[in-house]
Amino acid sequence: MTSETLQKARDFEAQYGPHIPGAERPAFHVTPTIGWMNDPNGFSVYQGEYHLFYQYHPYSNEWGPMHWGHLKTRDFIRWERLPCALAPDEEYDAAGCFSGGAVELPDGRQLLMYTGVRRARNEDGFLQDVQTQCVAVGDGMDYEKYGLNPILDARDLPEGGSAVDFRDPKVWRGADGNFYAVIGNRTEDGSGAVLLYRGVENWRGEFVRTLDRSHNQYGRMWECPDFFFLDGKQVLFTSPQDMKPIGLEFHAGNGTLCLMGSYDPETGFARERVQAIDYGLDFYAPQTLEAPDGRRIMIAWMQNWDTVGGKPSHCRWFGQMTLPRELSIEDGRLYQRPVRELEAYRRDPVVHRQILVSGEANLPGVQGRMLDMTVTVRPVGHGSYRWFRLHLAKDGQHDTILRYKPEEGILKLDRCRSGLPRDIVHTRSFLVKPRDGEIRLRVILDRFSVEVFVNDGEAAASAVIYTRQEADAITFEADGQVLIDVEKYDLNFDSGREG
Ligand code: FRU
């Protein structure tokens, strides 16, 4: 049954969503049908298609009582919009249907598991969240909330766990046929933890163990966890709030954390390595799925709570997802590459090899705002350059710059002059490792964003830009001398050819 609140959201998006011209959106990055979007939710395979839900407030371009928006795709590039899936229409989720996951049930239905939020007064009289876990079951379009929600509440927490910060279940079906979920929680030391639950009858879950916790080292509350096996390692993702910077690895504020280790059902998760997931400005709350061919694919909110103040004026949608990325672990590091399906949309290759750059230059055929380009930069001899800059989305007033300094091994992403109306955080620097003296930058542009993949996926950095579309020049600049190779493809979505 569709509640009045859900029907209202569906009517609203059907009426106003189509008002947004296609050219005002990215061509292949997910945006909300109308209004506001944050975290990806329920990224999963259902009946042979990939479904994606998202944190959604259709009625304005600000965060508000959370709904779940919904789309699906066959190739991660072309998406079909579906009607709003969940609305805050029950007493237990009246303040919002927060983030969660989805899974296909053995009987062919789809289960959505989310955090239901209501507000209640605490002992000081202040209103605060009560966060519980809830489920809804449906057919890939319409979902019925379970009559006995919530299925997990304060009584299911381990000692010291907070019922105010207990959210973002990511659910999957284990090899043993059981359902499992990881859920973010705040512990008695005020910092985050990830809890593991196992499904029991009637959608209820039993607490298995705490998988890992921050101990105030990697931020405070741990949001949006994910837990999966990849290339011989057990991987735990989480998005911590209030991180402290650690060198160039983690920056202050809302960060992302990839913990790698092993998992033993008897003894739990043993953490071996820690790294950031994305080194750019706009990336948060990633979620993964396992594709039928075994690939682990990740999508994330290409935005960050610390940068949401940088809205363009007149924006009828706000919030984008990253391009879905294939994950792997190589030499103990998390690698990310754009999904290979993107390659089916490449057109008109432009290739330049062994071009000597000294000062600033452009290259014939190399410009645009919707493209897939790889630039390889190598010194002419030892110490031949002090820095190399790749200028993107450039005109007389604007550019977005990637700058590499070989002596420091630092790549800097700078979008100070990329059309954002506020002086929010605009630069981020991170360490990269040259290979045989070379660095390789694969850049994906899609009208309002830049995603960079360094050295075949060793590091990724994402940022939104709002530079006017006419600013489409690309230039190469060196202090000293470098040799570059450039391979550039336009991305074209008009022909109807699918990957
Ligand atoms: C992360 C988050 C989640 C929460 C959701 C609310 O960005 O804060 O923890 O479920 O957003 O929209």
mmCIF file of N, CA, C and O in Angstrom, residues 37-122:
data_model
loop_
_atom_site.group_PDB
_atom_site.id
_atom_site.type_symbol
_atom_site.label_atom_id
_atom_site.label_comp_id
_atom_site.label_asym_id
_atom_site.label_seq_id
_atom_site.Cartn_x
_atom_site.Cartn_y
_atom_site.Cartn_z
ATOM 1 N N MET A 37 20.084 14.961 -2.716
ATOM 2 C CA MET A 37 20.518 13.566 -2.602
ATOM 3 C C MET A 37 21.768 13.489 -1.746
ATOM 4 O O MET A 37 22.672 14.313 -1.906
ATOM 5 N N ASN A 38 21.825 12.514 -0.810
ATOM 6 C CA ASN A 38 23.123 12.174 -0.232
ATOM 7 C C ASN A 38 23.404 10.687 -0.408
ATOM 8 O O ASN A 38 23.304 10.210 -1.543
ATOM 9 N N ASP A 39 23.770 9.975 0.608
ATOM 10 C CA ASP A 39 24.367 8.634 0.460
ATOM 11 C C ASP A 39 23.693 7.693 -0.551
ATOM 12 O O ASP A 39 22.471 7.618 -0.593
ATOM 13 N N PRO A 40 24.498 6.880 -1.225
ATOM 14 C CA PRO A 40 23.930 5.742 -1.940
ATOM 15 C C PRO A 40 23.394 4.718 -0.944
ATOM 16 O O PRO A 40 24.000 4.492 0.104
ATOM 17 N N ASN A 41 22.293 4.125 -1.266
ATOM 18 C CA ASN A 41 21.678 3.087 -0.410
ATOM 19 C C ASN A 41 21.303 1.888 -1.279
ATOM 20 O O ASN A 41 21.020 2.050 -2.468
ATOM 21 N N GLY A 42 21.284 0.715 -0.689
ATOM 22 C CA GLY A 42 20.742 -0.464 -1.369
ATOM 23 C C GLY A 42 21.360 -0.736 -2.728
ATOM 24 O O GLY A 42 20.690 -1.229 -3.639
ATOM 25 N N PHE A 43 22.655 -0.446 -2.879
ATOM 26 C CA PHE A 43 23.348 -0.711 -4.148
ATOM 27 C C PHE A 43 23.500 -2.226 -4.235
ATOM 28 O O PHE A 43 24.238 -2.834 -3.449
ATOM 29 N N SER A 44 22.790 -2.863 -5.175
ATOM 30 C CA SER A 44 22.721 -4.325 -5.152
ATOM 31 C C SER A 44 22.196 -4.848 -6.481
ATOM 32 O O SER A 44 21.665 -4.097 -7.292
ATOM 33 N N VAL A 45 22.345 -6.157 -6.649
ATOM 34 C CA VAL A 45 21.826 -6.811 -7.847
ATOM 35 C C VAL A 45 20.446 -7.347 -7.505
ATOM 36 O O VAL A 45 20.264 -8.008 -6.478
ATOM 37 N N TYR A 46 19.481 -7.047 -8.338
ATOM 38 C CA TYR A 46 18.141 -7.604 -8.136
ATOM 39 C C TYR A 46 17.579 -8.024 -9.489
ATOM 40 O O TYR A 46 17.461 -7.205 -10.399
ATOM 41 N N GLN A 47 17.291 -9.309 -9.604
ATOM 42 C CA GLN A 47 16.747 -9.879 -10.834
ATOM 43 C C GLN A 47 17.532 -9.437 -12.066
ATOM 44 O O GLN A 47 16.976 -8.965 -13.049
ATOM 45 N N GLY A 48 18.841 -9.571 -11.949
ATOM 46 C CA GLY A 48 19.709 -9.342 -13.114
ATOM 47 C C GLY A 48 20.003 -7.891 -13.421
ATOM 48 O O GLY A 48 20.689 -7.587 -14.388
ATOM 49 N N GLU A 49 19.464 -6.961 -12.613
ATOM 50 C CA GLU A 49 19.770 -5.546 -12.846
ATOM 51 C C GLU A 49 20.400 -4.966 -11.584
ATOM 52 O O GLU A 49 20.234 -5.505 -10.489
ATOM 53 N N TYR A 50 21.101 -3.854 -11.771
ATOM 54 C CA TYR A 50 21.710 -3.189 -10.609
ATOM 55 C C TYR A 50 20.762 -2.104 -10.116
ATOM 56 O O TYR A 50 20.357 -1.234 -10.900
ATOM 57 N N HIS A 51 20.424 -2.194 -8.842
ATOM 58 C CA HIS A 51 19.547 -1.177 -8.259
ATOM 59 C C HIS A 51 20.358 -0.252 -7.364
ATOM 60 O O HIS A 51 21.292 -0.670 -6.686
ATOM 61 N N LEU A 52 19.947 0.997 -7.386
ATOM 62 C CA LEU A 52 20.566 1.984 -6.510
ATOM 63 C C LEU A 52 19.460 2.839 -5.908
ATOM 64 O O LEU A 52 18.605 3.358 -6.639
ATOM 65 N N PHE A 53 19.488 2.952 -4.595
ATOM 66 C CA PHE A 53 18.589 3.866 -3.897
ATOM 67 C C PHE A 53 19.475 4.990 -3.345
ATOM 68 O O PHE A 53 20.696 4.883 -3.329
ATOM 69 N N TYR A 54 18.851 6.054 -2.891
ATOM 70 C CA TYR A 54 19.671 7.140 -2.340
ATOM 71 C C TYR A 54 18.886 7.943 -1.322
ATOM 72 O O TYR A 54 17.649 7.973 -1.352
ATOM 73 N N GLN A 55 19.624 8.559 -0.422
ATOM 74 C CA GLN A 55 19.049 9.467 0.567
ATOM 75 C C GLN A 55 18.508 10.672 -0.185
ATOM 76 O O GLN A 55 19.246 11.324 -0.948
ATOM 77 N N TYR A 56 17.247 10.986 0.057
ATOM 78 C CA TYR A 56 16.520 11.829 -0.892
ATOM 79 C C TYR A 56 15.574 12.771 -0.163
ATOM 80 O O TYR A 56 14.770 12.320 0.677
ATOM 81 N N HIS A 57 15.652 14.050 -0.473
ATOM 82 C CA HIS A 57 14.627 15.002 -0.040
ATOM 83 C C HIS A 57 14.167 15.747 -1.278
ATOM 84 O O HIS A 57 14.795 16.724 -1.719
ATOM 85 N N PRO A 58 13.045 15.266 -1.873
ATOM 86 C CA PRO A 58 12.657 15.812 -3.176
ATOM 87 C C PRO A 58 12.241 17.277 -3.134
ATOM 88 O O PRO A 58 12.358 17.983 -4.137
ATOM 89 N N TYR A 59 11.775 17.745 -1.974
ATOM 90 C CA TYR A 59 11.071 19.042 -1.938
ATOM 91 C C TYR A 59 11.968 20.276 -1.901
ATOM 92 O O TYR A 59 11.470 21.384 -1.935
ATOM 93 N N SER A 60 13.279 20.096 -1.737
ATOM 94 C CA SER A 60 14.171 21.262 -1.759
ATOM 95 C C SER A 60 15.577 20.770 -2.077
ATOM 96 O O SER A 60 15.823 19.557 -2.075
ATOM 97 N N ASN A 61 16.500 21.708 -2.292
ATOM 98 C CA ASN A 61 17.880 21.259 -2.518
ATOM 99 C C ASN A 61 18.675 21.232 -1.217
ATOM 100 O O ASN A 61 19.901 21.328 -1.225
ATOM 101 N N GLU A 62 17.947 21.080 -0.098
ATOM 102 C CA GLU A 62 18.570 20.946 1.223
ATOM 103 C C GLU A 62 18.221 19.566 1.783
ATOM 104 O O GLU A 62 17.195 18.987 1.430
ATOM 105 N N TRP A 63 19.033 19.113 2.719
ATOM 106 C CA TRP A 63 18.700 17.886 3.454
ATOM 107 C C TRP A 63 17.384 18.108 4.205
ATOM 108 O O TRP A 63 17.122 19.201 4.711
ATOM 109 N N GLY A 64 16.537 17.109 4.271
ATOM 110 C CA GLY A 64 15.263 17.205 5.000
ATOM 111 C C GLY A 64 14.838 15.808 5.374
ATOM 112 O O GLY A 64 15.622 14.865 5.228
ATOM 113 N N PRO A 65 13.583 15.609 5.845
ATOM 114 C CA PRO A 65 13.169 14.249 6.223
ATOM 115 C C PRO A 65 13.459 13.263 5.087
ATOM 116 O O PRO A 65 12.996 13.451 3.965
ATOM 117 N N MET A 66 14.263 12.269 5.398
ATOM 118 C CA MET A 66 14.822 11.432 4.345
ATOM 119 C C MET A 66 13.833 10.432 3.771
ATOM 120 O O MET A 66 13.188 9.688 4.492
ATOM 121 N N HIS A 67 13.773 10.419 2.452
ATOM 122 C CA HIS A 67 13.086 9.408 1.651
ATOM 123 C C HIS A 67 14.176 8.546 1.009
ATOM 124 O O HIS A 67 15.352 8.851 1.137
ATOM 125 N N TRP A 68 13.779 7.508 0.305
ATOM 126 C CA TRP A 68 14.718 6.768 -0.547
ATOM 127 C C TRP A 68 14.327 6.992 -2.007
ATOM 128 O O TRP A 68 13.227 6.585 -2.420
ATOM 129 N N GLY A 69 15.210 7.653 -2.774
ATOM 130 C CA GLY A 69 15.028 7.709 -4.222
ATOM 131 C C GLY A 69 15.501 6.383 -4.823
ATOM 132 O O GLY A 69 16.105 5.562 -4.134
ATOM 133 N N HIS A 70 15.231 6.173 -6.118
ATOM 134 C CA HIS A 70 15.476 4.840 -6.677
ATOM 135 C C HIS A 70 15.771 4.925 -8.177
ATOM 136 O O HIS A 70 15.111 5.670 -8.900
ATOM 137 N N LEU A 71 16.789 4.155 -8.600
ATOM 138 C CA LEU A 71 17.077 3.995 -10.024
ATOM 139 C C LEU A 71 17.584 2.573 -10.261
ATOM 140 O O LEU A 71 17.928 1.871 -9.299
ATOM 141 N N LYS A 72 17.671 2.201 -11.514
ATOM 142 C CA LYS A 72 18.334 0.932 -11.828
ATOM 143 C C LYS A 72 19.096 1.062 -13.134
ATOM 144 O O LYS A 72 18.862 1.994 -13.913
ATOM 145 N N THR A 73 19.998 0.116 -13.374
ATOM 146 C CA THR A 73 20.833 0.162 -14.581
ATOM 147 C C THR A 73 21.265 -1.259 -14.949
ATOM 148 O O THR A 73 21.268 -2.158 -14.107
ATOM 149 N N ARG A 74 21.666 -1.393 -16.220
ATOM 150 C CA ARG A 74 22.259 -2.677 -16.630
ATOM 151 C C ARG A 74 23.765 -2.535 -16.812
ATOM 152 O O ARG A 74 24.467 -3.528 -16.887
ATOM 153 N N ASP A 75 24.235 -1.293 -16.921
ATOM 154 C CA ASP A 75 25.660 -1.141 -17.230
ATOM 155 C C ASP A 75 26.366 -0.055 -16.400
ATOM 156 O O ASP A 75 27.472 0.343 -16.745
ATOM 157 N N PHE A 76 25.732 0.438 -15.356
ATOM 158 C CA PHE A 76 26.315 1.435 -14.449
ATOM 159 C C PHE A 76 26.480 2.818 -15.086
ATOM 160 O O PHE A 76 27.000 3.731 -14.462
ATOM 161 N N ILE A 77 26.077 2.953 -16.359
ATOM 162 C CA ILE A 77 26.296 4.217 -17.050
ATOM 163 C C ILE A 77 24.959 4.873 -17.413
ATOM 164 O O ILE A 77 24.749 6.049 -17.173
ATOM 165 N N ARG A 78 24.067 4.076 -17.992
ATOM 166 C CA ARG A 78 22.731 4.593 -18.288
ATOM 167 C C ARG A 78 21.782 4.132 -17.198
ATOM 168 O O ARG A 78 21.665 2.916 -16.967
ATOM 169 N N TRP A 79 21.111 5.062 -16.612
ATOM 170 C CA TRP A 79 20.250 4.744 -15.471
ATOM 171 C C TRP A 79 18.799 5.031 -15.799
ATOM 172 O O TRP A 79 18.495 5.999 -16.488
ATOM 173 N N GLU A 80 17.928 4.188 -15.245
ATOM 174 C CA GLU A 80 16.494 4.415 -15.411
ATOM 175 C C GLU A 80 15.927 4.866 -14.073
ATOM 176 O O GLU A 80 16.138 4.201 -13.057
ATOM 177 N N ARG A 81 15.230 5.976 -14.097
ATOM 178 C CA ARG A 81 14.650 6.468 -12.841
ATOM 179 C C ARG A 81 13.399 5.676 -12.478
ATOM 180 O O ARG A 81 12.574 5.386 -13.340
ATOM 181 N N LEU A 82 13.272 5.352 -11.207
ATOM 182 C CA LEU A 82 12.091 4.647 -10.709
ATOM 183 C C LEU A 82 11.444 5.528 -9.639
ATOM 184 O O LEU A 82 12.078 6.431 -9.097
ATOM 185 N N PRO A 83 10.186 5.260 -9.320
ATOM 186 C CA PRO A 83 9.525 6.111 -8.328
ATOM 187 C C PRO A 83 10.177 5.998 -6.953
ATOM 188 O O PRO A 83 10.728 4.940 -6.599
ATOM 189 N N CYS A 84 10.084 7.063 -6.202
ATOM 190 C CA CYS A 84 10.555 7.096 -4.817
ATOM 191 C C CYS A 84 10.118 5.802 -4.106
ATOM 192 O O CYS A 84 8.973 5.375 -4.232
ATOM 193 N N ALA A 85 11.046 5.177 -3.390
ATOM 194 C CA ALA A 85 10.773 3.841 -2.835
ATOM 195 C C ALA A 85 10.278 3.875 -1.392
ATOM 196 O O ALA A 85 9.455 3.051 -0.993
ATOM 197 N N LEU A 86 10.823 4.768 -0.583
ATOM 198 C CA LEU A 86 10.436 4.814 0.834
ATOM 199 C C LEU A 86 10.213 6.262 1.240
ATOM 200 O O LEU A 86 10.938 7.157 0.804
ATOM 201 N N ALA A 87 9.247 6.466 2.110
ATOM 202 C CA ALA A 87 9.002 7.812 2.664
ATOM 203 C C ALA A 87 8.873 7.681 4.183
ATOM 204 O O ALA A 87 8.520 6.603 4.698
ATOM 205 N N PRO A 88 9.147 8.751 4.903
ATOM 206 C CA PRO A 88 9.047 8.686 6.373
ATOM 207 C C PRO A 88 7.586 8.778 6.803
ATOM 208 O O PRO A 88 7.084 9.856 7.077
ATOM 209 N N ASP A 89 6.913 7.642 6.793
ATOM 210 C CA ASP A 89 5.464 7.660 6.990
ATOM 211 C C ASP A 89 4.989 6.803 8.164
ATOM 212 O O ASP A 89 3.807 6.488 8.277
ATOM 213 N N GLU A 90 5.906 6.380 9.021
ATOM 214 C CA GLU A 90 5.529 5.596 10.203
ATOM 215 C C GLU A 90 6.035 6.312 11.440
ATOM 216 O O GLU A 90 6.977 7.112 11.363
ATOM 217 N N GLU A 91 5.467 5.980 12.567
ATOM 218 C CA GLU A 91 5.895 6.624 13.819
ATOM 219 C C GLU A 91 7.398 6.381 14.046
ATOM 220 O O GLU A 91 8.137 7.285 14.432
ATOM 221 N N TYR A 92 7.860 5.160 13.759
ATOM 222 C CA TYR A 92 9.264 4.816 14.050
ATOM 223 C C TYR A 92 10.263 5.392 13.051
ATOM 224 O O TYR A 92 11.456 5.332 13.263
ATOM 225 N N ASP A 93 9.773 5.925 11.892
ATOM 226 C CA ASP A 93 10.720 6.556 10.957
ATOM 227 C C ASP A 93 10.245 7.955 10.561
ATOM 228 O O ASP A 93 10.638 8.478 9.513
ATOM 229 N N ALA A 94 9.438 8.563 11.439
ATOM 230 C CA ALA A 94 8.826 9.856 11.104
ATOM 231 C C ALA A 94 9.873 10.931 10.825
ATOM 232 O O ALA A 94 9.625 11.866 10.069
ATOM 233 N N ALA A 95 11.058 10.826 11.440
ATOM 234 C CA ALA A 95 12.095 11.838 11.200
ATOM 235 C C ALA A 95 13.008 11.449 10.043
ATOM 236 O O ALA A 95 13.951 12.182 9.712
ATOM 237 N N GLY A 96 12.781 10.285 9.433
ATOM 238 C CA GLY A 96 13.566 9.952 8.247
ATOM 239 C C GLY A 96 13.838 8.471 8.087
ATOM 240 O O GLY A 96 13.980 7.727 9.062
ATOM 241 N N CYS A 97 13.894 8.060 6.811
ATOM 242 C CA CYS A 97 14.356 6.720 6.466
ATOM 243 C C CYS A 97 15.823 6.901 6.095
ATOM 244 O O CYS A 97 16.147 7.312 4.975
ATOM 245 N N PHE A 98 16.702 6.652 7.030
ATOM 246 C CA PHE A 98 18.133 6.885 6.826
ATOM 247 C C PHE A 98 18.752 5.736 6.016
ATOM 248 O O PHE A 98 18.086 4.785 5.638
ATOM 249 N N SER A 99 20.060 5.826 5.854
ATOM 250 C CA SER A 99 20.757 4.924 4.936
ATOM 251 C C SER A 99 20.627 3.446 5.299
ATOM 252 O O SER A 99 20.435 3.090 6.460
ATOM 253 N N GLY A 100 20.817 2.617 4.282
ATOM 254 C CA GLY A 100 20.739 1.175 4.494
ATOM 255 C C GLY A 100 21.084 0.423 3.222
ATOM 256 O O GLY A 100 21.598 1.012 2.265
ATOM 257 N N GLY A 101 20.766 -0.868 3.224
ATOM 258 C CA GLY A 101 21.151 -1.733 2.115
ATOM 259 C C GLY A 101 19.957 -2.478 1.551
ATOM 260 O O GLY A 101 18.820 -2.311 1.993
ATOM 261 N N ALA A 102 20.235 -3.318 0.545
ATOM 262 C CA ALA A 102 19.182 -4.119 -0.080
ATOM 263 C C ALA A 102 19.757 -5.465 -0.467
ATOM 264 O O ALA A 102 20.964 -5.585 -0.717
ATOM 265 N N VAL A 103 18.872 -6.456 -0.544
ATOM 266 C CA VAL A 103 19.328 -7.794 -0.913
ATOM 267 C C VAL A 103 18.158 -8.540 -1.558
ATOM 268 O O VAL A 103 16.991 -8.280 -1.227
ATOM 269 N N GLU A 104 18.478 -9.421 -2.504
ATOM 270 C CA GLU A 104 17.426 -10.240 -3.118
ATOM 271 C C GLU A 104 17.129 -11.416 -2.211
ATOM 272 O O GLU A 104 18.039 -12.096 -1.732
ATOM 273 N N LEU A 105 15.864 -11.665 -1.983
ATOM 274 C CA LEU A 105 15.455 -12.770 -1.099
ATOM 275 C C LEU A 105 15.354 -14.061 -1.916
ATOM 276 O O LEU A 105 15.122 -14.021 -3.122
ATOM 277 N N PRO A 106 15.466 -15.203 -1.233
ATOM 278 C CA PRO A 106 15.371 -16.466 -1.968
ATOM 279 C C PRO A 106 14.050 -16.615 -2.725
ATOM 280 O O PRO A 106 13.990 -17.271 -3.754
ATOM 281 N N ASP A 107 12.982 -15.951 -2.261
ATOM 282 C CA ASP A 107 11.691 -16.075 -2.961
ATOM 283 C C ASP A 107 11.528 -15.058 -4.089
ATOM 284 O O ASP A 107 10.448 -14.908 -4.657
ATOM 285 N N GLY A 108 12.609 -14.340 -4.430
ATOM 286 C CA GLY A 108 12.543 -13.427 -5.586
ATOM 287 C C GLY A 108 12.135 -12.014 -5.222
ATOM 288 O O GLY A 108 12.125 -11.133 -6.081
ATOM 289 N N ARG A 109 11.779 -11.773 -3.957
ATOM 290 C CA ARG A 109 11.452 -10.389 -3.588
ATOM 291 C C ARG A 109 12.732 -9.655 -3.170
ATOM 292 O O ARG A 109 13.795 -10.250 -3.023
ATOM 293 N N GLN A 110 12.606 -8.357 -3.001
ATOM 294 C CA GLN A 110 13.766 -7.547 -2.613
ATOM 295 C C GLN A 110 13.537 -6.986 -1.214
ATOM 296 O O GLN A 110 12.477 -6.436 -0.919
ATOM 297 N N LEU A 111 14.566 -7.158 -0.387
ATOM 298 C CA LEU A 111 14.486 -6.663 0.990
ATOM 299 C C LEU A 111 15.280 -5.358 1.103
ATOM 300 O O LEU A 111 16.439 -5.300 0.707
ATOM 301 N N LEU A 112 14.646 -4.335 1.638
ATOM 302 C CA LEU A 112 15.379 -3.097 1.959
ATOM 303 C C LEU A 112 15.527 -3.043 3.472
ATOM 304 O O LEU A 112 14.571 -3.294 4.205
ATOM 305 N N MET A 113 16.729 -2.776 3.940
ATOM 306 C CA MET A 113 16.966 -2.621 5.379
ATOM 307 C C MET A 113 17.501 -1.210 5.592
ATOM 308 O O MET A 113 18.465 -0.808 4.935
ATOM 309 N N TYR A 114 16.863 -0.451 6.455
ATOM 310 C CA TYR A 114 17.233 0.953 6.629
ATOM 311 C C TYR A 114 17.125 1.357 8.088
ATOM 312 O O TYR A 114 16.597 0.606 8.920
ATOM 313 N N THR A 115 17.613 2.546 8.385
ATOM 314 C CA THR A 115 17.503 3.058 9.744
ATOM 315 C C THR A 115 16.281 3.959 9.842
ATOM 316 O O THR A 115 16.176 4.953 9.108
ATOM 317 N N GLY A 116 15.370 3.595 10.714
ATOM 318 C CA GLY A 116 14.199 4.431 10.984
ATOM 319 C C GLY A 116 14.574 5.408 12.099
ATOM 320 O O GLY A 116 15.119 4.996 13.127
ATOM 321 N N VAL A 117 14.293 6.687 11.861
ATOM 322 C CA VAL A 117 14.664 7.684 12.873
ATOM 323 C C VAL A 117 13.407 8.389 13.379
ATOM 324 O O VAL A 117 12.561 8.824 12.581
ATOM 325 N N ARG A 118 13.268 8.439 14.692
ATOM 326 C CA ARG A 118 12.252 9.318 15.283
ATOM 327 C C ARG A 118 12.950 10.209 16.292
ATOM 328 O O ARG A 118 14.099 9.963 16.662
ATOM 329 N N ARG A 119 12.274 11.267 16.721
ATOM 330 C CA ARG A 119 12.873 12.213 17.651
ATOM 331 C C ARG A 119 12.198 12.068 19.005
ATOM 332 O O ARG A 119 10.983 11.898 19.097
ATOM 333 N N ALA A 120 13.002 12.140 20.069
ATOM 334 C CA ALA A 120 12.447 12.050 21.427
ATOM 335 C C ALA A 120 13.298 12.926 22.332
ATOM 336 O O ALA A 120 14.457 13.226 22.017
ATOM 337 N N ARG A 121 12.728 13.338 23.474
ATOM 338 C CA ARG A 121 13.484 14.206 24.389
ATOM 339 C C ARG A 121 14.397 13.378 25.278
ATOM 340 O O ARG A 121 14.002 12.334 25.783
ATOM 341 N N ASN A 122 15.603 13.870 25.492
ATOM 342 C CA ASN A 122 16.507 13.194 26.423
ATOM 343 C C ASN A 122 16.333 13.783 27.824
ATOM 344 O O ASN A 122 15.468 14.645 28.040
#
